[in-house]
PDB file of C-alpha atoms in Angstrom:
ATOM      1  CA  UNK F  89      96.627  17.857 -20.177  1.00  0.00           C
ATOM      2  CA  UNK F  90      93.370  17.907 -17.429  1.00  0.00           C
ATOM      3  CA  UNK F  91      93.148  14.408 -17.704  1.00  0.00           C
ATOM      4  CA  UNK F  92      96.334  13.042 -16.865  1.00  0.00           C
ATOM      5  CA  UNK F  93      95.134  13.599 -12.736  1.00  0.00           C
ATOM      6  CA  UNK F  94      91.650  12.441 -13.680  1.00  0.00           C
ATOM      7  CA  UNK F  95      92.453   8.987 -15.029  1.00  0.00           C
ATOM      8  CA  UNK F  96      95.074   8.819 -12.208  1.00  0.00           C
ATOM      9  CA  UNK F  97      92.158   9.492  -9.594  1.00  0.00           C
ATOM     10  CA  UNK F  98      89.600   7.603 -10.745  1.00  0.00           C
ATOM     11  CA  UNK F  99      92.533   4.280 -10.754  1.00  0.00           C
ATOM     12  CA  UNK F 100      93.615   5.096  -7.404  1.00  0.00           C
ATOM     13  CA  UNK F 101      89.795   4.911  -6.801  1.00  0.00           C
ATOM     14  CA  UNK F 102      89.468   1.449  -8.813  1.00  0.00           C
ATOM     15  CA  UNK F 103      92.527  -0.321  -6.716  1.00  0.00           C
ATOM     16  CA  UNK F 104      91.150   0.936  -3.336  1.00  0.00           C
ATOM     17  CA  UNK F 105      87.704  -1.027  -4.528  1.00  0.00           C
ATOM     18  CA  UNK F 106      88.984  -3.798  -5.371  1.00  0.00           C
ATOM     19  CA  UNK F 107      91.339  -3.813  -2.497  1.00  0.00           C
ATOM     20  CA  UNK F 108      89.204  -4.186  -0.207  1.00  0.00           C
ATOM     21  CA  UNK F 109      87.221  -6.335  -2.348  1.00  0.00           C
ATOM     22  CA  UNK F 110      89.733  -8.629  -2.178  1.00  0.00           C
ATOM     23  CA  UNK F 111      90.005  -8.499   1.294  1.00  0.00           C
ATOM     24  CA  UNK F 112      86.783  -9.279   2.412  1.00  0.00           C
ATOM     25  CA  UNK F 113      87.061 -12.184  -0.312  1.00  0.00           C
ATOM     26  CA  UNK F 114      90.187 -13.183   1.638  1.00  0.00           C
ATOM     27  CA  UNK F 115      88.495 -12.593   5.031  1.00  0.00           C
ATOM     28  CA  UNK F 116      85.503 -14.572   3.986  1.00  0.00           C
ATOM     29  CA  UNK F 117      87.673 -17.719   3.479  1.00  0.00           C
ATOM     30  CA  UNK F 118      89.430 -17.189   6.367  1.00  0.00           C
ATOM     31  CA  UNK F 119      88.232 -20.527  10.382  1.00  0.00           C
ATOM     32  CA  UNK F 120      90.336 -17.541  12.301  1.00  0.00           C
ATOM     33  CA  UNK F 121      87.387 -15.913  13.993  1.00  0.00           C
ATOM     34  CA  UNK F 122      89.224 -13.420  15.763  1.00  0.00           C
ATOM     35  CA  UNK F 123      90.601 -11.763  12.661  1.00  0.00           C
ATOM     36  CA  UNK F 124      87.495 -11.819  11.157  1.00  0.00           C
ATOM     37  CA  UNK F 125      86.101  -9.804  13.970  1.00  0.00           C
ATOM     38  CA  UNK F 126      88.995  -7.515  13.102  1.00  0.00           C
ATOM     39  CA  UNK F 127      88.315  -7.501   9.392  1.00  0.00           C
ATOM     40  CA  UNK F 128      84.632  -6.360  10.116  1.00  0.00           C
ATOM     41  CA  UNK F 129      85.915  -3.686  13.199  1.00  0.00           C
ATOM     42  CA  UNK F 130      87.674  -1.924  10.192  1.00  0.00           C
ATOM     43  CA  UNK F 131      85.375  -2.244   7.509  1.00  0.00           C
ATOM     44  CA  UNK F 132      83.042  -0.667  10.270  1.00  0.00           C
ATOM     45  CA  UNK F 133      85.240   2.511  10.776  1.00  0.00           C
ATOM     46  CA  UNK F 134      85.846   2.436   7.124  1.00  0.00           C
ATOM     47  CA  UNK F 135      82.315   3.316   6.837  1.00  0.00           C
ATOM     48  CA  UNK F 136      82.176  -0.199   4.538  1.00  0.00           C
ATOM     49  CA  UNK F 137      78.722  -1.109   6.646  1.00  0.00           C
ATOM     50  CA  UNK F 138      77.935  -3.853   4.498  1.00  0.00           C
ATOM     51  CA  UNK F 139      80.810  -5.440   4.532  1.00  0.00           C
ATOM     52  CA  UNK F 140      81.227  -5.222   7.877  1.00  0.00           C
ATOM     53  CA  UNK F 141      77.303  -6.635   8.677  1.00  0.00           C
ATOM     54  CA  UNK F 142      79.141  -9.215   6.183  1.00  0.00           C
ATOM     55  CA  UNK F 143      81.341 -10.697   8.414  1.00  0.00           C
ATOM     56  CA  UNK F 144      79.674  -9.473  11.937  1.00  0.00           C
ATOM     57  CA  UNK F 145      76.443 -11.919  10.580  1.00  0.00           C
ATOM     58  CA  UNK F 146      79.155 -14.680   9.551  1.00  0.00           C
ATOM     59  CA  UNK F 147      80.997 -15.247  13.291  1.00  0.00           C
ATOM     60  CA  UNK F 148      77.971 -14.071  15.689  1.00  0.00           C
ATOM     61  CA  UNK F 149      77.127 -18.091  15.854  1.00  0.00           C
ATOM     62  CA  UNK F 150      80.441 -18.769  17.014  1.00  0.00           C
ATOM     63  CA  UNK F 151      81.048 -16.035  19.459  1.00  0.00           C
ATOM     64  CA  UNK F 152      77.109 -16.471  20.725  1.00  0.00           C
ATOM     65  CA  UNK F 153      77.008 -16.112  24.892  1.00  0.00           C
ATOM     66  CA  UNK F 154      81.074 -14.858  24.819  1.00  0.00           C
ATOM     67  CA  UNK F 155      82.315 -11.805  25.847  1.00  0.00           C
ATOM     68  CA  UNK F 156      82.354 -10.735  22.034  1.00  0.00           C
ATOM     69  CA  UNK F 157      78.108 -10.765  21.033  1.00  0.00           C
ATOM     70  CA  UNK F 158      77.218  -8.042  22.849  1.00  0.00           C
ATOM     71  CA  UNK F 159      79.838  -5.866  20.425  1.00  0.00           C
ATOM     72  CA  UNK F 160      78.685  -8.055  17.605  1.00  0.00           C
ATOM     73  CA  UNK F 161      75.188  -7.529  17.956  1.00  0.00           C
ATOM     74  CA  UNK F 162      76.032  -3.998  18.125  1.00  0.00           C
ATOM     75  CA  UNK F 163      77.507  -2.923  15.256  1.00  0.00           C
ATOM     76  CA  UNK F 164      75.321  -5.185  13.489  1.00  0.00           C
ATOM     77  CA  UNK F 165      72.995  -3.088  14.500  1.00  0.00           C
ATOM     78  CA  UNK F 166      74.481  -0.353  13.263  1.00  0.00           C
ATOM     79  CA  UNK F 167      75.960  -1.486  10.289  1.00  0.00           C
ATOM     80  CA  UNK F 168      71.729  -1.154   9.058  1.00  0.00           C
ATOM     81  CA  UNK F 169      71.413   1.826  10.281  1.00  0.00           C
ATOM     82  CA  UNK F 170      73.884   3.479   8.941  1.00  0.00           C
ATOM     83  CA  UNK F 171      72.838   1.739   5.369  1.00  0.00           C
ATOM     84  CA  UNK F 172      69.599   3.069   5.683  1.00  0.00           C
ATOM     85  CA  UNK F 173      68.065  -0.064   6.233  1.00  0.00           C
ATOM     86  CA  UNK F 174      65.650   1.364   9.114  1.00  0.00           C
ATOM     87  CA  UNK F 175      63.484  -1.318   9.896  1.00  0.00           C
ATOM     88  CA  UNK F 176      66.306  -3.625   9.966  1.00  0.00           C
ATOM     89  CA  UNK F 177      68.525  -0.939  12.333  1.00  0.00           C
ATOM     90  CA  UNK F 178      65.077  -0.929  14.567  1.00  0.00           C
ATOM     91  CA  UNK F 179      65.100  -5.366  15.028  1.00  0.00           C
ATOM     92  CA  UNK F 180      68.780  -5.493  15.332  1.00  0.00           C
ATOM     93  CA  UNK F 181      68.407  -2.952  18.080  1.00  0.00           C
ATOM     94  CA  UNK F 182      65.543  -4.328  19.464  1.00  0.00           C
ATOM     95  CA  UNK F 183      67.190  -8.054  19.806  1.00  0.00           C
ATOM     96  CA  UNK F 184      70.538  -6.597  21.495  1.00  0.00           C
ATOM     97  CA  UNK F 185      68.064  -4.639  24.597  1.00  0.00           C
ATOM     98  CA  UNK F 186      66.001  -7.001  25.025  1.00  0.00           C
ATOM     99  CA  UNK F 187      69.174  -9.962  25.368  1.00  0.00           C
ATOM    100  CA  UNK F 188      71.498  -7.286  26.863  1.00  0.00           C
ATOM    101  CA  UNK F 189      68.867  -5.916  29.039  1.00  0.00           C
ATOM    102  CA  UNK F 190      71.666  -5.044  31.644  1.00  0.00           C
ATOM    103  CA  UNK F 191      74.867  -4.164  29.396  1.00  0.00           C
ATOM    104  CA  UNK F 192      75.518   0.296  29.750  1.00  0.00           C
ATOM    105  CA  UNK F 193      74.641   0.232  25.628  1.00  0.00           C
ATOM    106  CA  UNK F 194      70.781  -1.377  26.349  1.00  0.00           C
ATOM    107  CA  UNK F 195      68.818   1.881  26.562  1.00  0.00           C
ATOM    108  CA  UNK F 196      70.856   3.568  24.231  1.00  0.00           C
ATOM    109  CA  UNK F 197      69.416   0.724  22.089  1.00  0.00           C
ATOM    110  CA  UNK F 198      66.163   0.654  22.803  1.00  0.00           C
ATOM    111  CA  UNK F 199      66.000   4.672  22.047  1.00  0.00           C
ATOM    112  CA  UNK F 200      68.147   3.178  19.104  1.00  0.00           C
ATOM    113  CA  UNK F 201      65.180   1.094  18.378  1.00  0.00           C
ATOM    114  CA  UNK F 202      61.900   3.522  18.270  1.00  0.00           C
ATOM    115  CA  UNK F 203      64.084   6.405  15.967  1.00  0.00           C
ATOM    116  CA  UNK F 204      64.840   3.438  12.878  1.00  0.00           C
ATOM    117  CA  UNK F 205      61.678   3.590  13.488  1.00  0.00           C
ATOM    118  CA  UNK F 206      61.179   6.946  13.240  1.00  0.00           C
ATOM    119  CA  UNK F 207      63.237   7.657  10.489  1.00  0.00           C
ATOM    120  CA  UNK F 208      61.657   4.452   8.690  1.00  0.00           C
ATOM    121  CA  UNK F 209      57.882   6.718   8.392  1.00  0.00           C
ATOM    122  CA  UNK F 210      56.997   8.568   6.068  1.00  0.00           C
ATOM    123  CA  UNK F 211      55.572  11.791   6.118  1.00  0.00           C
ATOM    124  CA  UNK F 212      51.467  12.394   6.431  1.00  0.00           C
ATOM    125  CA  UNK F 213      50.022  11.963   2.947  1.00  0.00           C
ATOM    126  CA  UNK F 214      51.155   8.060   3.472  1.00  0.00           C
ATOM    127  CA  UNK F 215      49.830   5.496   6.021  1.00  0.00           C
ATOM    128  CA  UNK F 216      50.971   5.773   9.000  1.00  0.00           C
ATOM    129  CA  UNK F 217      51.530   2.091  11.139  1.00  0.00           C
ATOM    130  CA  UNK F 218      55.019   2.521  10.880  1.00  0.00           C
ATOM    131  CA  UNK F 219      55.184   6.420  12.203  1.00  0.00           C
ATOM    132  CA  UNK F 220      52.184   4.283  15.238  1.00  0.00           C
ATOM    133  CA  UNK F 221      55.292   1.468  16.415  1.00  0.00           C
ATOM    134  CA  UNK F 222      58.015   4.452  16.369  1.00  0.00           C
ATOM    135  CA  UNK F 223      55.302   6.267  19.220  1.00  0.00           C
ATOM    136  CA  UNK F 224      55.519   2.837  20.826  1.00  0.00           C
ATOM    137  CA  UNK F 225      58.754   2.557  20.920  1.00  0.00           C
ATOM    138  CA  UNK F 226      59.370   5.835  22.148  1.00  0.00           C
ATOM    139  CA  UNK F 227      57.550   5.975  24.996  1.00  0.00           C
ATOM    140  CA  UNK F 228      57.769   2.333  25.899  1.00  0.00           C
ATOM    141  CA  UNK F 229      61.498   3.915  26.476  1.00  0.00           C
ATOM    142  CA  UNK F 230      60.659   7.226  27.944  1.00  0.00           C
ATOM    143  CA  UNK F 231      59.111   5.162  30.388  1.00  0.00           C
ATOM    144  CA  UNK F 232      61.545   2.489  31.127  1.00  0.00           C
ATOM    145  CA  UNK F 233      64.563   5.740  30.660  1.00  0.00           C
ATOM    146  CA  UNK F 234      61.639   8.492  32.425  1.00  0.00           C
ATOM    147  CA  UNK F 235      65.388   9.949  32.697  1.00  0.00           C
ATOM    148  CA  UNK F 236      67.094   9.565  29.748  1.00  0.00           C
ATOM    149  CA  UNK F 237      69.459  12.158  28.415  1.00  0.00           C
ATOM    150  CA  UNK F 238      67.382  11.042  25.015  1.00  0.00           C
ATOM    151  CA  UNK F 239      64.573  12.490  27.468  1.00  0.00           C
ATOM    152  CA  UNK F 240      63.897  15.228  25.045  1.00  0.00           C
ATOM    153  CA  UNK F 241      64.744  14.415  22.468  1.00  0.00           C
ATOM    154  CA  UNK F 242      61.997  11.080  22.405  1.00  0.00           C
ATOM    155  CA  UNK F 243      59.368  13.502  23.476  1.00  0.00           C
ATOM    156  CA  UNK F 244      59.762  16.087  20.387  1.00  0.00           C
ATOM    157  CA  UNK F 245      59.675  13.300  18.289  1.00  0.00           C
ATOM    158  CA  UNK F 246      56.084  11.827  19.977  1.00  0.00           C
ATOM    159  CA  UNK F 247      55.125  15.171  19.374  1.00  0.00           C
ATOM    160  CA  UNK F 248      56.254  15.324  15.320  1.00  0.00           C
ATOM    161  CA  UNK F 249      55.428  12.302  14.955  1.00  0.00           C
ATOM    162  CA  UNK F 250      51.555  13.245  16.570  1.00  0.00           C
ATOM    163  CA  UNK F 251      51.056  16.658  14.960  1.00  0.00           C
ATOM    164  CA  UNK F 252      51.364  13.761  11.553  1.00  0.00           C
ATOM    165  CA  UNK F 253      48.879  11.648  12.385  1.00  0.00           C
ATOM    166  CA  UNK F 254      46.910  15.034  12.828  1.00  0.00           C
ATOM    167  CA  UNK F 255      48.081  15.973   8.869  1.00  0.00           C
ATOM    168  CA  UNK F 256      46.996  12.466   7.739  1.00  0.00           C
ATOM    169  CA  UNK F 257      43.147  12.273  10.274  1.00  0.00           C
ATOM    170  CA  UNK F 258      42.903  16.103   8.434  1.00  0.00           C
ATOM    171  CA  UNK F 259      43.272  14.883   5.118  1.00  0.00           C
ATOM    172  CA  UNK F 260      41.161  12.352   5.294  1.00  0.00           C
ATOM    173  CA  UNK F 261      38.809  13.482   6.332  1.00  0.00           C
ATOM    174  CA  UNK F 262      39.153  16.347   3.062  1.00  0.00           C
ATOM    175  CA  UNK F 263      39.180  13.200   0.777  1.00  0.00           C
ATOM    176  CA  UNK F 264      35.382  12.694   1.731  1.00  0.00           C
ATOM    177  CA  UNK F 265      34.830  15.768   1.497  1.00  0.00           C
ATOM    178  CA  UNK F 266      35.500  16.610  -2.147  1.00  0.00           C
ATOM    179  CA  UNK F 267      34.308  12.549  -2.422  1.00  0.00           C
ATOM    180  CA  UNK F 268      30.950  14.126  -0.998  1.00  0.00           C
ATOM    181  CA  UNK F 269      30.836  17.560  -3.898  1.00  0.00           C
ATOM    182  CA  UNK F 270      31.660  14.954  -6.097  1.00  0.00           C
ATOM    183  CA  UNK F 271      28.392  13.073  -9.152  1.00  0.00           C
ATOM    184  CA  UNK F 272      28.412  10.155  -6.083  1.00  0.00           C
ATOM    185  CA  UNK F 273      28.148  12.552  -3.810  1.00  0.00           C
ATOM    186  CA  UNK F 274      25.290  10.826  -1.785  1.00  0.00           C
ATOM    187  CA  UNK F 275      27.151   7.867  -1.872  1.00  0.00           C
ATOM    188  CA  UNK F 276      30.361   9.192   0.767  1.00  0.00           C
ATOM    189  CA  UNK F 277      27.785  12.656   2.750  1.00  0.00           C
ATOM    190  CA  UNK F 278      27.908  10.359   6.105  1.00  0.00           C
ATOM    191  CA  UNK F 279      30.349   8.795   6.054  1.00  0.00           C
ATOM    192  CA  UNK F 280      32.127  12.280   6.055  1.00  0.00           C
ATOM    193  CA  UNK F 281      30.268  13.543   8.301  1.00  0.00           C
ATOM    194  CA  UNK F 282      31.098  10.180  10.382  1.00  0.00           C
ATOM    195  CA  UNK F 283      35.109  11.892   9.612  1.00  0.00           C
ATOM    196  CA  UNK F 284      34.669  15.420  10.655  1.00  0.00           C
ATOM    197  CA  UNK F 285      33.083  13.891  14.499  1.00  0.00           C
ATOM    198  CA  UNK F 286      36.026  11.590  14.451  1.00  0.00           C
ATOM    199  CA  UNK F 287      38.632  14.007  14.067  1.00  0.00           C
ATOM    200  CA  UNK F 288      36.745  16.832  16.198  1.00  0.00           C
ATOM    201  CA  UNK F 289      36.936  13.767  18.843  1.00  0.00           C
ATOM    202  CA  UNK F 290      40.115  13.043  18.490  1.00  0.00           C
ATOM    203  CA  UNK F 291      41.776  16.492  18.499  1.00  0.00           C
ATOM    204  CA  UNK F 292      40.150  18.808  20.261  1.00  0.00           C
ATOM    205  CA  UNK F 293      42.301  21.175  19.958  1.00  0.00           C
ATOM    206  CA  UNK F 294      43.090  20.394  16.711  1.00  0.00           C
ATOM    207  CA  UNK F 295      43.469  23.916  14.317  1.00  0.00           C
ATOM    208  CA  UNK F 296      41.754  22.357  11.758  1.00  0.00           C
ATOM    209  CA  UNK F 297      38.103  21.777  14.434  1.00  0.00           C
ATOM    210  CA  UNK F 298      37.224  25.353  13.035  1.00  0.00           C
ATOM    211  CA  UNK F 299      36.988  23.996   9.079  1.00  0.00           C
ATOM    212  CA  UNK F 300      35.642  21.358   9.620  1.00  0.00           C
ATOM    213  CA  UNK F 301      32.896  21.776  12.586  1.00  0.00           C
ATOM    214  CA  UNK F 302      31.760  24.143   9.690  1.00  0.00           C
ATOM    215  CA  UNK F 303      31.976  21.660   7.308  1.00  0.00           C
ATOM    216  CA  UNK F 304      30.114  19.001   9.411  1.00  0.00           C
ATOM    217  CA  UNK F 305      26.791  22.730   9.184  1.00  0.00           C
ATOM    218  CA  UNK F 306      28.113  22.213   5.592  1.00  0.00           C
ATOM    219  CA  UNK F 307      27.269  18.164   5.549  1.00  0.00           C
ATOM    220  CA  UNK F 308      24.785  18.139   7.509  1.00  0.00           C
ATOM    221  CA  UNK F 309      22.966  20.531   5.446  1.00  0.00           C
ATOM    222  CA  UNK F 310      23.329  18.557   2.075  1.00  0.00           C
ATOM    223  CA  UNK F 311      23.144  14.847   3.504  1.00  0.00           C
ATOM    224  CA  UNK F 312      19.351  16.716   5.518  1.00  0.00           C
ATOM    225  CA  UNK F 313      17.862  17.604   1.468  1.00  0.00           C
ATOM    226  CA  UNK F 314      19.065  14.902  -0.283  1.00  0.00           C
ATOM    227  CA  UNK F 315      16.852  12.530   2.535  1.00  0.00           C
ATOM    228  CA  UNK F 316      14.039  10.943   2.457  1.00  0.00           C
ATOM    229  CA  UNK F 317      10.895  11.866   3.892  1.00  0.00           C
ATOM    230  CA  UNK F 318      11.060  10.614   6.665  1.00  0.00           C
ATOM    231  CA  UNK F 319      14.740  10.879   7.086  1.00  0.00           C
ATOM    232  CA  UNK F 320      14.643  14.738   6.594  1.00  0.00           C
ATOM    233  CA  UNK F 321      13.383  15.900  10.170  1.00  0.00           C
ATOM    234  CA  UNK F 322      15.957  13.969  11.931  1.00  0.00           C
ATOM    235  CA  UNK F 323      18.230  14.794  10.057  1.00  0.00           C
ATOM    236  CA  UNK F 324      17.906  19.454  10.030  1.00  0.00           C
ATOM    237  CA  UNK F 325      17.311  18.658  13.357  1.00  0.00           C
ATOM    238  CA  UNK F 326      21.086  17.213  13.008  1.00  0.00           C
ATOM    239  CA  UNK F 327      21.954  20.078  11.402  1.00  0.00           C
ATOM    240  CA  UNK F 328      20.738  22.243  14.063  1.00  0.00           C
ATOM    241  CA  UNK F 329      23.051  21.214  16.584  1.00  0.00           C
ATOM    242  CA  UNK F 330      26.175  21.108  14.856  1.00  0.00           C
ATOM    243  CA  UNK F 331      25.521  24.870  14.220  1.00  0.00           C
ATOM    244  CA  UNK F 332      24.726  25.120  17.919  1.00  0.00           C
ATOM    245  CA  UNK F 333      27.913  23.354  18.429  1.00  0.00           C
ATOM    246  CA  UNK F 334      30.523  25.396  16.025  1.00  0.00           C
ATOM    247  CA  UNK F 335      29.317  28.992  17.220  1.00  0.00           C
ATOM    248  CA  UNK F 336      29.141  27.650  20.894  1.00  0.00           C
ATOM    249  CA  UNK F 337      32.804  26.906  20.007  1.00  0.00           C
ATOM    250  CA  UNK F 338      34.236  29.690  16.868  1.00  0.00           C
ATOM    251  CA  UNK F 339      30.975  32.869  18.037  1.00  0.00           C
ATOM    252  CA  UNK F 340      34.223  35.001  15.485  1.00  0.00           C
ATOM    253  CA  UNK F 341      34.462  32.748  12.813  1.00  0.00           C
ATOM    254  CA  UNK F 342      35.885  33.460   9.063  1.00  0.00           C
ATOM    255  CA  UNK F 343      32.829  30.685   8.503  1.00  0.00           C
ATOM    256  CA  UNK F 344      29.756  32.512  10.289  1.00  0.00           C
ATOM    257  CA  UNK F 345      28.121  33.862   8.028  1.00  0.00           C
ATOM    258  CA  UNK F 346      28.094  30.666   5.210  1.00  0.00           C
ATOM    259  CA  UNK F 347      27.570  28.206   8.882  1.00  0.00           C
ATOM    260  CA  UNK F 348      23.748  30.407   9.388  1.00  0.00           C
ATOM    261  CA  UNK F 349      22.753  30.246   6.067  1.00  0.00           C
ATOM    262  CA  UNK F 350      22.427  26.639   6.513  1.00  0.00           C
ATOM    263  CA  UNK F 351      20.948  27.410  10.157  1.00  0.00           C
ATOM    264  CA  UNK F 352      18.161  29.096   8.693  1.00  0.00           C
ATOM    265  CA  UNK F 353      17.441  26.969   5.882  1.00  0.00           C
ATOM    266  CA  UNK F 354      17.223  24.034   7.716  1.00  0.00           C
ATOM    267  CA  UNK F 355      15.050  26.178  10.157  1.00  0.00           C
ATOM    268  CA  UNK F 356      12.576  26.815   7.233  1.00  0.00           C
ATOM    269  CA  UNK F 357      12.526  22.901   5.848  1.00  0.00           C
ATOM    270  CA  UNK F 358      11.484  22.058   9.078  1.00  0.00           C
ATOM    271  CA  UNK F 359       8.828  25.027   9.733  1.00  0.00           C
ATOM    272  CA  UNK F 360       7.685  23.384   5.748  1.00  0.00           C
ATOM    273  CA  UNK F 361       7.903  19.696   7.598  1.00  0.00           C
ATOM    274  CA  UNK F 362       6.047  20.536  10.830  1.00  0.00           C
ATOM    275  CA  UNK F 363       3.343  22.553   8.401  1.00  0.00           C
ATOM    276  CA  UNK F 364       2.996  19.164   5.983  1.00  0.00           C
TER     277      UNK F 364
END
């Protein structure tokens, strides 16, 4: 007995979808641009963004330079945005504020360009070029509209993305460290050290520096210990310097004992080298 209402609902849904499809097909055959504009807005307001976009895209060249052109570009950008096509949305919002820079909607459009790039950016496990583009766009927006209603949100997004960059850099550093402990570890020791030092330079206040500065000491010792004779002294000296940097920055650390062990072993190796 319960199948009848379900069947009626499905039939009603099919009729609605068929009606919308028929309506779009009818509008696409029309050359009445006012009717096309109104139809596009109607689709937009119903949340049928792909249909609205088809019509806005068709009529945009006809209305170029008119009072409708700005509205069409604005709607079009949001059609892309609400469809989850954030790269295309960012492009359309960029075209909007680039074309209509004096519009009351230009501020919103420039923010939405940056926000769309932010939504398109991946997590820290993936390549971060989209995130970098989002930060640049947000900063450009803040420079242009320092008193904007979106100012705090834009700043918060920049902070979030900076944390994402930091996390990505940390993950990269740990990847090099893991490679430096594998079967072909000699090939990665110098690269791991360089990555640790770059992280410290780029993120001097990071919570990860304690761990990575200790790993610098450990990796430097391993590199020195596995070096040819002519390079050992220089590299053990570097290990001592890295230990001093670590202990000065983190005098009380969970890694203190291990770091001190590498310091003492490096000192012993240097003493042996100097007596030979």
